[in-house]
Coordinates of C-alpha atoms and ligand atoms in Angstrom, one line a residue:
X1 CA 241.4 127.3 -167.4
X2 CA 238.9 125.1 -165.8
X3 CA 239.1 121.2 -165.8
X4 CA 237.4 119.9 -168.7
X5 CA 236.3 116.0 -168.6
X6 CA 237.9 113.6 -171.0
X7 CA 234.9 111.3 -171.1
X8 CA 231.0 112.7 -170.1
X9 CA 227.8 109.3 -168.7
X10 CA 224.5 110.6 -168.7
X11 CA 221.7 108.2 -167.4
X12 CA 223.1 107.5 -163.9
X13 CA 221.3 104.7 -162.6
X14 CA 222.8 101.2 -161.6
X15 CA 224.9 100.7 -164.7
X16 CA 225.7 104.4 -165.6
X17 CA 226.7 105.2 -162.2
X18 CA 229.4 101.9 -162.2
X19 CA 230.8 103.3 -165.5
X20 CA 231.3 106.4 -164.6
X21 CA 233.3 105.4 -161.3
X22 CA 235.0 102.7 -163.1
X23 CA 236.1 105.7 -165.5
X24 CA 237.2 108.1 -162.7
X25 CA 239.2 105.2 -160.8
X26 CA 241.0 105.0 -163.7
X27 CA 242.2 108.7 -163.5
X28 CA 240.0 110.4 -166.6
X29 CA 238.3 113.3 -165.3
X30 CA 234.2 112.5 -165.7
X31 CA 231.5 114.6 -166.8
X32 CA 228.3 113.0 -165.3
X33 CA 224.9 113.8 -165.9
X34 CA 221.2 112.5 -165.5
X35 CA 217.4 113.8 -166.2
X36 CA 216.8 114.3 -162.9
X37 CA 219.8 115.8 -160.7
X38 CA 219.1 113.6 -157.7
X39 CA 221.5 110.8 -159.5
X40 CA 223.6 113.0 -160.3
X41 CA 224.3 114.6 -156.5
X42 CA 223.9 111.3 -155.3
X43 CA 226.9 109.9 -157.3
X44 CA 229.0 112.7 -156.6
X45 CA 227.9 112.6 -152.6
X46 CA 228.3 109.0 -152.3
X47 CA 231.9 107.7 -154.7
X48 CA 232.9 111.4 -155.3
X49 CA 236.1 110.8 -153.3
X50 CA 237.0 107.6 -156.0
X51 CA 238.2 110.6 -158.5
X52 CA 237.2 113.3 -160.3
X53 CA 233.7 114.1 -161.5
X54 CA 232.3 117.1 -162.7
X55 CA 228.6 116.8 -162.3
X56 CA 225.8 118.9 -164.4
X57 CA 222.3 119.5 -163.9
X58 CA 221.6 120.7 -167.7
X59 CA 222.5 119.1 -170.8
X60 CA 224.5 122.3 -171.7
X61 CA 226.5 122.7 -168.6
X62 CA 227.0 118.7 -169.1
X63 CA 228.3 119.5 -172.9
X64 CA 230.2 122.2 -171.5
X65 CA 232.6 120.2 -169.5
X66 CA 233.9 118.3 -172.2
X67 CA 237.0 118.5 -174.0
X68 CA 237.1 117.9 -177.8
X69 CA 236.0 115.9 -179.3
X70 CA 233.1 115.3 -177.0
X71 CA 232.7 111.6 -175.9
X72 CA 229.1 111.2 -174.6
X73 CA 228.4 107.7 -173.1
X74 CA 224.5 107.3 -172.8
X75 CA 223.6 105.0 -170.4
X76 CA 219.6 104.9 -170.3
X77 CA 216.9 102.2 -171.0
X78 CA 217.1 101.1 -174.1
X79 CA 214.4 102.3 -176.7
X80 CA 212.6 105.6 -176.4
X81 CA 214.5 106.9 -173.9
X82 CA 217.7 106.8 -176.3
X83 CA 216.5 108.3 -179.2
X84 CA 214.6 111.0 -176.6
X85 CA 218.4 111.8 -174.9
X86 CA 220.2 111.7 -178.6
X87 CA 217.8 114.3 -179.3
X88 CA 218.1 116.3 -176.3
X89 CA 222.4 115.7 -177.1
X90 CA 222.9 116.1 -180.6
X91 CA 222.3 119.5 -181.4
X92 CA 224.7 121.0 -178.5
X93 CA 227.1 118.5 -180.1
X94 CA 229.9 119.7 -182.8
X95 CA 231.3 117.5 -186.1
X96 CA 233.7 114.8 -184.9
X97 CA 231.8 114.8 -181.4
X98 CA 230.6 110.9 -180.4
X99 CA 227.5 109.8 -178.7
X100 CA 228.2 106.4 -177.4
X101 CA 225.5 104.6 -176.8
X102 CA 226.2 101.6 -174.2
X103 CA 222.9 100.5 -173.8
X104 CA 221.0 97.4 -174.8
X105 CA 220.2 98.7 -178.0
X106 CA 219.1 96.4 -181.0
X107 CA 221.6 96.6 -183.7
X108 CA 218.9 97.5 -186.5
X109 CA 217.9 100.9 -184.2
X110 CA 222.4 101.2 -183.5
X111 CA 222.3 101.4 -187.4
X112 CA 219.5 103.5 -187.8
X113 CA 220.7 106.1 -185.3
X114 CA 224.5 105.8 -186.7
X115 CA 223.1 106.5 -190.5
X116 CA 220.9 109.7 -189.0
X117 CA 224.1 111.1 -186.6
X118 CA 226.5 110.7 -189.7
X119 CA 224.3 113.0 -192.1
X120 CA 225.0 115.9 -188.9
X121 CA 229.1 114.8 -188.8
X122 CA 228.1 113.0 -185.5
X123 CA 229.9 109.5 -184.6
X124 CA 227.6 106.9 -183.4
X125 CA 228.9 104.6 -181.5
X126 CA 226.4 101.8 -180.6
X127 CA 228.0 99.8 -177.8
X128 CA 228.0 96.6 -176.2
X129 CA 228.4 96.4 -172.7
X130 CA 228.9 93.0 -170.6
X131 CA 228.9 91.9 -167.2
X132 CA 226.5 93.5 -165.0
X133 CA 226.8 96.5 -162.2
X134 CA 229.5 94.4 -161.4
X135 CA 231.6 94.6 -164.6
X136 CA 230.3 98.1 -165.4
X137 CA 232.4 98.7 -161.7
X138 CA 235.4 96.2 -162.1
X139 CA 235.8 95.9 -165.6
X140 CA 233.2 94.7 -168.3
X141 CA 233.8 93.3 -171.9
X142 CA 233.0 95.9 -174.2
X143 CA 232.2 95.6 -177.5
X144 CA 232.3 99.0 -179.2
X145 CA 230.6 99.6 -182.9
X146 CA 231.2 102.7 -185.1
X147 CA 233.4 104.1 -187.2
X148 CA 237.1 103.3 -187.2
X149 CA 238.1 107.2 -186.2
X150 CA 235.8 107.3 -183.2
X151 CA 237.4 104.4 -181.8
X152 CA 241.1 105.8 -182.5
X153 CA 239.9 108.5 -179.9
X154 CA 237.8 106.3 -177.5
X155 CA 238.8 102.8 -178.1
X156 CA 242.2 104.1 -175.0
X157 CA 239.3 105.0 -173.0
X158 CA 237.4 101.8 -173.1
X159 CA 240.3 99.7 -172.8
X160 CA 241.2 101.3 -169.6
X161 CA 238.2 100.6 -168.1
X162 CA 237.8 96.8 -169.6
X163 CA 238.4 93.9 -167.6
X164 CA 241.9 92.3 -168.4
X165 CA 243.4 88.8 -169.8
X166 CA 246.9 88.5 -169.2
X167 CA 247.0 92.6 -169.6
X168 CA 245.1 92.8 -172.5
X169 CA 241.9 94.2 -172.4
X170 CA 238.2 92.6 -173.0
X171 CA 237.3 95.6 -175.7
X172 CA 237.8 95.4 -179.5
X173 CA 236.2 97.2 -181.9
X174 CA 234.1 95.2 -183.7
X175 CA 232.9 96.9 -186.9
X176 CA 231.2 99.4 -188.5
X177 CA 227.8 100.7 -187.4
X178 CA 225.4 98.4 -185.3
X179 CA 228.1 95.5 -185.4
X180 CA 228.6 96.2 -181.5
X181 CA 225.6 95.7 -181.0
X182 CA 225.6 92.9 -182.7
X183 CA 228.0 91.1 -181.2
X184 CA 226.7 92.0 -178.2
X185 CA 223.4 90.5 -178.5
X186 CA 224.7 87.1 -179.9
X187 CA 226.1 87.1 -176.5
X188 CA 223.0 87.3 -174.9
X189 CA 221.7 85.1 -176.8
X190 CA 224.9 82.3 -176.0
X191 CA 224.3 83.2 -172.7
X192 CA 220.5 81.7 -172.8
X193 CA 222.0 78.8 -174.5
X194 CA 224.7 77.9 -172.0
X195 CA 222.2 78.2 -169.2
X196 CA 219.3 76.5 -170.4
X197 CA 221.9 73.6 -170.8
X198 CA 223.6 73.5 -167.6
X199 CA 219.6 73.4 -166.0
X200 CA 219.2 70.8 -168.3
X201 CA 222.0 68.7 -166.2
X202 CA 220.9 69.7 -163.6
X203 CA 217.5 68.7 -163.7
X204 CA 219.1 64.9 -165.2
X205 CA 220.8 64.2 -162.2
X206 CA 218.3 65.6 -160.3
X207 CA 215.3 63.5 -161.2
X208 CA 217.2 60.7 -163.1
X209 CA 220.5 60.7 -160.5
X210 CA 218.2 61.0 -157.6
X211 CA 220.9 63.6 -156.0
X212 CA 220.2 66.7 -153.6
X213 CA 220.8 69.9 -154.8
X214 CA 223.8 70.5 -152.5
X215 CA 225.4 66.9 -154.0
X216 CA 225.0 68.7 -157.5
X217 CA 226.6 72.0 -156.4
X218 CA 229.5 69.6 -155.3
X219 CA 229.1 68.4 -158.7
X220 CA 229.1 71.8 -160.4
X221 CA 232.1 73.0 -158.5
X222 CA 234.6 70.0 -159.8
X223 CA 233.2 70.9 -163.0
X224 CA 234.3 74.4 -162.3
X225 CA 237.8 73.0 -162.2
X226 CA 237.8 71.7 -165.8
X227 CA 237.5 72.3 -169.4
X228 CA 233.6 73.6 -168.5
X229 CA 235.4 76.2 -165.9
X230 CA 233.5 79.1 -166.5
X231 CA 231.6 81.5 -164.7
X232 CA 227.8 80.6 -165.3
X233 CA 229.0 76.9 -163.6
X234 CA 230.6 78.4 -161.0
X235 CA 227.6 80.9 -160.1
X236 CA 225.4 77.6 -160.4
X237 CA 227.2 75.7 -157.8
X238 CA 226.6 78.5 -155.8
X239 CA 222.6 78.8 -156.2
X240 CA 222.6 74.6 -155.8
X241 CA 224.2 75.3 -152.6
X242 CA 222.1 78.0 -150.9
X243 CA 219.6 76.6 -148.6
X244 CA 216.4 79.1 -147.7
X245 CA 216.5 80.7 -144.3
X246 CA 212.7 80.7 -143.5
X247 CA 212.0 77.0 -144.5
X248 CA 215.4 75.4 -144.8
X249 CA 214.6 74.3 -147.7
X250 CA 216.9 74.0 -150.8
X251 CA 216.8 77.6 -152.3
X252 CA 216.0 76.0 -156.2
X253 CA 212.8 74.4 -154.5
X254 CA 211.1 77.7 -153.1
X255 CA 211.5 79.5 -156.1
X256 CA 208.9 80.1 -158.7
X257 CA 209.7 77.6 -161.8
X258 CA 208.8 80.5 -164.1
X259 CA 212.4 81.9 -166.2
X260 CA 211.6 85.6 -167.2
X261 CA 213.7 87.0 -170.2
X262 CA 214.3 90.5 -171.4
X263 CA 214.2 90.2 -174.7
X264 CA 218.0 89.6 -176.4
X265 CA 217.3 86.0 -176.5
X266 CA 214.5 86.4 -178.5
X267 CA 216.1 89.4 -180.4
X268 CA 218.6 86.8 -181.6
X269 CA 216.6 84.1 -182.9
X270 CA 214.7 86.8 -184.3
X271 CA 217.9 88.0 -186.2
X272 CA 218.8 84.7 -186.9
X273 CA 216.0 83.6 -188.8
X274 CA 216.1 86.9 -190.9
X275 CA 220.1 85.5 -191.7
X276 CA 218.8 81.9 -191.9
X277 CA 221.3 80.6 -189.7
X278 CA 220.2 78.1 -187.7
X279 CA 220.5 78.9 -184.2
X280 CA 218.3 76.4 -182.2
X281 CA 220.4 75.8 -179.5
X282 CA 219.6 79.6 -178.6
X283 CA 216.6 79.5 -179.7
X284 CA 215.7 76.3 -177.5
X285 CA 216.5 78.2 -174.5
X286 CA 214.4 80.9 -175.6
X287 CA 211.2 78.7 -176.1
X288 CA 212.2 76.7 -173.1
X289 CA 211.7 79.9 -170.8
X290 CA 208.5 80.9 -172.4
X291 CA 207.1 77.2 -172.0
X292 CA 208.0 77.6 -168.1
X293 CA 206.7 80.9 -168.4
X294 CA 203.4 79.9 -169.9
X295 CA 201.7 79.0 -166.5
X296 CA 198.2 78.8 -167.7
X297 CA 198.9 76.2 -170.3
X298 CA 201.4 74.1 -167.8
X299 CA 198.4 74.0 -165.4
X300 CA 196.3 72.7 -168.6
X301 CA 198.3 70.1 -169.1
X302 CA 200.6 69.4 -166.2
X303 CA 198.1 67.0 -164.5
X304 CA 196.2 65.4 -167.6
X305 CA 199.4 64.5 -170.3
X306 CA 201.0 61.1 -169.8
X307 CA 204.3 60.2 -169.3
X308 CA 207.0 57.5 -167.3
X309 CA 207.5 58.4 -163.8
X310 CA 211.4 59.7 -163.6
X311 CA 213.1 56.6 -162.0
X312 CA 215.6 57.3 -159.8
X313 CA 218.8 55.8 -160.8
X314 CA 218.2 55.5 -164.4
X315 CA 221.0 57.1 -165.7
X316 CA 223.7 54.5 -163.9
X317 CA 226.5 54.8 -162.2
X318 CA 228.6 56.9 -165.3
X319 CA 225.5 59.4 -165.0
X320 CA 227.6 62.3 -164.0
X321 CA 230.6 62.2 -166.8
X322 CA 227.5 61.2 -169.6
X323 CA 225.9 64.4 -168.0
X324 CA 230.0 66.4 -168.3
X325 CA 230.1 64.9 -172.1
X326 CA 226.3 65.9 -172.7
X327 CA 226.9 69.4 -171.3
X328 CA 230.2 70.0 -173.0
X329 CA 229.0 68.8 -176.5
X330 CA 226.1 70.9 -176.4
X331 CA 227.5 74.0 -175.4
X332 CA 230.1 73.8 -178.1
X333 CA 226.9 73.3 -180.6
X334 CA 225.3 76.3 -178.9
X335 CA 228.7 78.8 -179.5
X336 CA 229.5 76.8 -182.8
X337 CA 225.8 78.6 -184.1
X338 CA 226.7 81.7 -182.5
X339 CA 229.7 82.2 -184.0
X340 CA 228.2 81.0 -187.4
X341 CA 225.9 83.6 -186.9
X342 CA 228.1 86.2 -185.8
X343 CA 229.9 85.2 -189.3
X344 CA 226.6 85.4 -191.3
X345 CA 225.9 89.1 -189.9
X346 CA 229.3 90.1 -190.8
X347 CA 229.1 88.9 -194.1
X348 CA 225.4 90.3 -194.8
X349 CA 226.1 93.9 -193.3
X350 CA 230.1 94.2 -194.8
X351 CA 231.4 94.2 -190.7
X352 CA 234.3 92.2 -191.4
X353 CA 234.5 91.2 -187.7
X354 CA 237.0 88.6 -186.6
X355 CA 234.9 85.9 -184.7
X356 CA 238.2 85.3 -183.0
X357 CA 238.8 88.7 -181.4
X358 CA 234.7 88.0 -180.2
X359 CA 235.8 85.0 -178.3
X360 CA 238.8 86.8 -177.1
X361 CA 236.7 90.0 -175.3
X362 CA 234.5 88.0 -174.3
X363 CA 236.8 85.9 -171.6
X364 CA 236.8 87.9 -168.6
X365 CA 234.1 91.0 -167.6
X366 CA 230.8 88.9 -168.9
X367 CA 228.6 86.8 -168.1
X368 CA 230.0 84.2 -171.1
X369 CA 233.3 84.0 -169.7
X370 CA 234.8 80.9 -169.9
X371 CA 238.3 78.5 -170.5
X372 CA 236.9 77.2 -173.3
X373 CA 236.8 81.2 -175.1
X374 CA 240.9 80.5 -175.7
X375 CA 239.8 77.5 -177.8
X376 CA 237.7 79.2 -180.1
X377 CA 240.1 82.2 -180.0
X378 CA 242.7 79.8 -181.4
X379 CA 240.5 77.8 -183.8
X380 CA 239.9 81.3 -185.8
X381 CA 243.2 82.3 -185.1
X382 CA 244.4 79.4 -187.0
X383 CA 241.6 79.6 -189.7
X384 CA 240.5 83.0 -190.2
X385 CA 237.4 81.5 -192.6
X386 CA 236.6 78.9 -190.6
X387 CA 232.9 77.0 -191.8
X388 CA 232.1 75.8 -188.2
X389 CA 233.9 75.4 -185.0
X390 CA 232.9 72.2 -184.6
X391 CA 235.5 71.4 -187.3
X392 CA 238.3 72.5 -185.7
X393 CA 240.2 70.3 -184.0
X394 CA 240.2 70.7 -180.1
X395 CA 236.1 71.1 -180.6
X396 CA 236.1 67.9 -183.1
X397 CA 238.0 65.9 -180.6
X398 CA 235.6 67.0 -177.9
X399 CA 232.5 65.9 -179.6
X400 CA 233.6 62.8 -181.2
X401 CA 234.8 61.5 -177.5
X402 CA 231.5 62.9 -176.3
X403 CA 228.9 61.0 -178.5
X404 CA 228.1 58.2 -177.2
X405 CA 227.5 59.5 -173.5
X406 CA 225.9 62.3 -175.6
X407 CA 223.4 59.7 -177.2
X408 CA 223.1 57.9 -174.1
X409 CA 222.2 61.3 -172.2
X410 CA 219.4 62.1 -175.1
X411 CA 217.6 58.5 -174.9
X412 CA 217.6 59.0 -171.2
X413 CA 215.9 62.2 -171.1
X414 CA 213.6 60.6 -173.8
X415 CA 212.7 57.7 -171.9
X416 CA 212.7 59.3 -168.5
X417 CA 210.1 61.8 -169.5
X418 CA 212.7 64.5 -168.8
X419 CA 212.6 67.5 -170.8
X420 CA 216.0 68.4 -172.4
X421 CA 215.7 70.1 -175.8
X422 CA 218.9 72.0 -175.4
X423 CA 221.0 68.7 -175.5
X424 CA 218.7 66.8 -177.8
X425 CA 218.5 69.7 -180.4
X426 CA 222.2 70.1 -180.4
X427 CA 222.8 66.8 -181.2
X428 CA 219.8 66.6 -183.4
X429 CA 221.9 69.5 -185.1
X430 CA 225.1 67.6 -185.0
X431 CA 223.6 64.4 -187.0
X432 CA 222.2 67.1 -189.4
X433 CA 225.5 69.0 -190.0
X434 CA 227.0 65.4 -190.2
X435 CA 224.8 64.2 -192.6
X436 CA 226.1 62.7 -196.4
X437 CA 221.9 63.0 -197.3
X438 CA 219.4 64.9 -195.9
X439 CA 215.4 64.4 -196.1
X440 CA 215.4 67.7 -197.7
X441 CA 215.8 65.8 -200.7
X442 CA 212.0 64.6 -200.0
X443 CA 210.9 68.6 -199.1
X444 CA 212.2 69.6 -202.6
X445 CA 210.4 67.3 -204.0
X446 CA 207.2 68.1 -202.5
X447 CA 207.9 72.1 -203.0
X448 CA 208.4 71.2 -207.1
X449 CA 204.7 69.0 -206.5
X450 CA 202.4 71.5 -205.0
X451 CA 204.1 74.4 -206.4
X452 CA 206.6 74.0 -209.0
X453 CA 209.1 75.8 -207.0
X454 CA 211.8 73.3 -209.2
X455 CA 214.8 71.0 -207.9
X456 CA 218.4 70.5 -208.7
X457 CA 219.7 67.4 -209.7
X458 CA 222.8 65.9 -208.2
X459 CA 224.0 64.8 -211.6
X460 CA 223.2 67.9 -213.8
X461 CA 223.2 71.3 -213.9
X462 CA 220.1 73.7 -214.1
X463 CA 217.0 73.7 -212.6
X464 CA 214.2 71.4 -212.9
X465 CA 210.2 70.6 -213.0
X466 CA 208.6 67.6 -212.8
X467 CA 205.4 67.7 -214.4
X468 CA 203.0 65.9 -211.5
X469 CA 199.5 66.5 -213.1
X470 CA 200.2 65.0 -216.5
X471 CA 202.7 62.0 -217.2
X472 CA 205.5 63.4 -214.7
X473 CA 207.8 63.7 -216.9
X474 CA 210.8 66.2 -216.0
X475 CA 211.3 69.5 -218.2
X476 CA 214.2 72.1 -217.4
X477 CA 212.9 75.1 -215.7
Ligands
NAP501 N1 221.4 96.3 -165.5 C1 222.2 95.5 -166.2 O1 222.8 94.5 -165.7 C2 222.6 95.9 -167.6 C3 223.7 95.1 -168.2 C4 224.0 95.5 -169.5 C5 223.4 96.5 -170.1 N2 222.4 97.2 -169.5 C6 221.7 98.3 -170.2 O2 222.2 99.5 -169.7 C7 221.2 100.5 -169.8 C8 221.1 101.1 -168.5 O3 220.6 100.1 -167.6 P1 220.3 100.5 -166.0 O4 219.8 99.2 -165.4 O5 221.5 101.2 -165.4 O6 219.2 101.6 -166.1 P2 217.6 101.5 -166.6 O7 216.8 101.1 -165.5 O8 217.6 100.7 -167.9 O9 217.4 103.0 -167.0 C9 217.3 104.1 -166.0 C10 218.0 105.3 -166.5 O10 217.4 105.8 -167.7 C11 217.1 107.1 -167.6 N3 215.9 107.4 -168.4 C12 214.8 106.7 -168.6 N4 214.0 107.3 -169.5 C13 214.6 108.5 -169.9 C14 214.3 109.5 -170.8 N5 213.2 109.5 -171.5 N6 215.1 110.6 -170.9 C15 216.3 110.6 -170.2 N7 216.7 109.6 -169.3 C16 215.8 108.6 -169.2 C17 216.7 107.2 -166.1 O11 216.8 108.6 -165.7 P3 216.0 109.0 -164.3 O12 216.9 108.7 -163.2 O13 215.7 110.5 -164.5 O14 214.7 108.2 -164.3 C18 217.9 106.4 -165.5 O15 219.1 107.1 -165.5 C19 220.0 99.8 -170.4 O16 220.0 100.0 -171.8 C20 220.2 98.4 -170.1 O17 219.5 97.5 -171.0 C21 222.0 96.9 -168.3

C-alpha cells in the first residue's frame, strides 16, 4: 500500500514551507503542494532529508495522498486567493474532510467560508497562526477555530507542532467558527498596542532623557529581566543597539520614520467599534502609524505648528522607573481592552472562549509573548467572568503603584511637546473606568435636547423627555 500523508500544506511560500517542515520534523508524513510546482520541488530538494514529504503537482494527486479524513492546511495570501484554492479543494474533498485555513483571514470571511463548507459536510477550520517564518519553523501559537470534531482529529497534530510552556503546548481550540480568527487578530491588534508603547518610552527618554540609543537598549535589556520580560522588549534592545555599517550611525536614525501596517490593526478597531468595546489603546497605535505614515500632511505642518522645544533633562533623575511604571501601566490597559474585547466577541457570536486559555497560547511561539501572559492566565483562572483585568489583583496592585509616575510621565509628554497617545489614552481610559460620574451625564442630556433620544434617571425607573421647546418640563417617554 503506498504511504499516505497524515496532514497535506498547499501554498508553499515562506510560512507554508516552515509548517510543512515543522510538520515532518515532527514525524507525520506530509502531503505538500503549491500552484506552481517550483515550490513544491524546491521544498522537497532543499529540507526533503528533515522527513517525509510527498509532494504533488495537481490538486488531485495532492488529495490523493491523504489519509482519511483529509486535513488540508492552506497556507496562501489571504483574501481571493483562499476562497480561489477552497474552490479548487472542496469538490475533490469527502464529508468529514477539513480545510484548515492558517492564513490571515478576517474572522467575518472564516465564518462565511465555515457556514458555506458545512452545507457540503466540509469542516472549516479558520486558523490563527503566530509567530512568523520563525514560529511557523520552531513552534508557533496556534489558535485553531471550527467545530469541536475537527479539532478531536487535528487538534494532536497542531499541538505537536506548537511551541511549548512547561510541555504544554501554545494551541487551544478556541471556539466555534471564525473564533480562531478571532483571537488571532485581537493579537495583532495587542501586538500594535504593545509596540506603539514601548516607542513611546523610547522616544521619552530619548528627547526628554537626552540618552543615546545604545544607553536605551541597555535600558530595554534590564527591562527584559523583569516583570516587562517579553519578547517585543527584548527584540527592541536589539534594534536600539544596532549601529548602521555605511554611516555608523545609530540604525533607528537612518531609517524612514514612516510605520507601515497590514491591516489587523485596523481590522480590530474596526471589529471593535462594531462590539463597542472600547479599544483605544489599539486603536491609538493604529492611528499613530497612519499619522507617521501620512508624509504629505507631516511636511504641511511639521515646520509651521508650534510647540516647546524637548528639553533635555526634563523628566529628572527617576525618568527611567516613571518611564518602567508608565510602560507597564499602559500595556496592562492595552491587554485589559483586548481581553474585554475578546470577551465581547465571545459573548456576541456564542464562542464561549476562555480569555484565560488565550493568554495561556499566547506565551511562547508569538510575537505577544510575554511573563506577564501567566498573570492574566491566572486572573481568569481564578475568575472565569472576570469584568476587567485591571480588577484583578496582581494588575490592580500594578497600576495603583504605577500612578503617580504614570501621571507624572503623561504631563511630561504634554509639556515637552512629546507625542505619547498610547500612555495618555490609557490612562485617560483608566480615570474613565475609575470614574463614580461621568460627563456622559451632560451628552444625554444634549441627545434628549436636539433629539429627544430620552434619559434615565438615577432615582427612577423608565425613560424620560424633557420638553426643551416649551416650559421644559419632564414627561415619561
Ligand atoms: N509572513 C508571515 O510572517 C505571516 C505570519 C502569520 C500569518 N501569515 C499569513 O500566512 C499566509 C501565507 O503567508 P506567506 O507570507 O507565506 O505567503 P504570501 O506571500 O501571503 O502568499 C504566497 C502564497 O500564496 C499562493 N497564492 C497566491 N495567490 C494564489 C491563488 N490565486 N491560488 C493559489 N495560490 C495562490 C502563492 O502561490 P505561488 O507560489 O504559485 O505564487 C504562494 O504559495 C498569509 O495569509 C499571511 O497573511 C504570514
Amino acid at each position: 500500500m503506498t504511504e499516505k500523508a497524515q496532514i497535506g500544506v498547499t501554498g508553499l511560500a515562506v510560512m507554508g514551507r516552515n509548517l510543512a517542515r515543522n510538520f515532518a520534523r515532527h514525524g507525520h508524513t506530509v502531503a505538500v503542494h503549491n500552484r506552481s510546482y517550483g515550490r513544491t520541488k524546491e521544498l522537497v530538494e532543499e529540507f526533503g532529508h528533515e522527513g517525509t514529504f510527498l509532494p504533488a503537482e495537481s490538486a488531485e494527486d495532492f488529495v490523493a495522498s491523504l489519509e482519511r479524513p483529509r486535513r488540508v492546511v492552506i497556507m496562501v495570501k489571504a483574501g481571493k486567493p483562499t476562497d480561489a484554492v477552497i474552490e479548487e479543494f472542496a469538490p475533490l474533498l469527502e464529508p468529514g474532510d477539513m480545510i484548515i485555513d492558517a492564513g490571515n483571514a478576517h474572522f467575518a470571511d472564516t465564518r462565511r467560508r465555515e457556514a458555506s463548507l458545512k452545507e457540503r459536510g466540509l469542516h472549516f477550520v479558520g486558523t490563527g497562526v503566530s509567530g512568523g517564518e520563525e514560529g511557523a519553523l520552531h513552534g508557533p501559537s496556534i489558535m485553531p477555530g471550527g467545530s469541536k470534531e475537527s479539532y478531536e482529529s487535528l487538534g494532536p497534530l497542531l499541538e505537536d507542532i506548537a511551541a511549548k510552556v512547561d510541555g504544554e503546548p501554545c494551541c487551544v481550540h478556541v471556539g466555534p467558527d471564525g473564533a480562531g480568527h478571532f483571537v488571532k487578530m485581537v493579537h495583532n491588534g495587542i501586538e500594535y498596542a504593545d509596540m506603539q508603547l514601548i516607542a513611546e518610552a523610547y522616544d521619552l527618554l530619548r528627547q526628554a532623557g537626552g540618552h543615546s540609543p545604545a544607553e536605551i537598549a541597555d535600558v530595554f535589556s534590564s527591562w527584559n529581566e523583569g516583570r516587562l520580560g517579553s519578547y517585543l522588549i527584548e527584540i527592541t534592545a536589539e534594534v536600539l543597539k544596532q549601529v548602521d555599517a555605511g554611516t555608523g550611525k545609530p540604525f533607528v536614525d537612518i531609517v524612514v520614520d514612516q510605520a507601515e501596517q497590514k491591516g489587523t490593526g485596523r481590522w480590530t478597531v474596526q471589529s471593535a467599534l462594531d462590539l463597542g468595546v472600547p479599544v483605544s489603546g489599539i486603536a491609538e497605535a493604529v492611528f499613530a502609524r497612519a499619522l507617521s505614515g501620512g508624509a504629505d500632511v507631516r511636511r504641511a505642518a511639521a515646520g509651521k505648528l508650534p510647540g516647546p522645544a524637548a528639553q533635555t533633562g526634563a523628566g529628572g533623575a527617576d525618568l527611567r522607573a516613571d518611564v518602567e511604571q508608565a510602560l507597564f501601566a499602559s500595556k496592562i490597559v492595552a491587554y485589559a481592552q483586548g481581553f474585554q474585547q475578546i470577551q465581547a466577541a465571545s459573548a456576541e457570536y456564542g464562542w464561549e472562549i476562555d480569555p484565560g486559555a488565550m493568554a495561556k497560547i499566547w506565551r511562547d511561539g508569538c510575537i505577544i509573548r510575554a511573563k506577564f501572559l501567566d498573570y492574566i492566565k491566572q486572573a481568569y483562572d481564578k475568575d472565569a467572568n472576570l469584568q476587567t483585568l485591571l480588577v484583578d489583583d496582581y494588575f490592580l496592585d500594578a497600576v495603583s503603584g504605577a500612578q503617580e509616575a504614570w501621571r507624572r510621565v503623561v504631563a511630561l509628554a504634554a509639556q515637552q511637546g512629546i507625542p505619547a497617545p498610547g500612555f495618555a489614552s490609557a490612562l485617560a481610559y483608566y480615570d474613565g473606568l475609575r470614574a463614580q460620574r461621568l460627563p456622559a451625564a451632560l451628552i444625554q442630556g444634549q441627545r434628549d435636547f436636539f433629539g429627544a433620544h430620552t434619559y434615565q434617571r438615577i432615582d427612577k425607573d423608565g425613560s424620560f423627555h424633557t420638553m426643551w421647546g416649551a416650559e421644559r418640563n419632564e414627561v415619561g417617554a
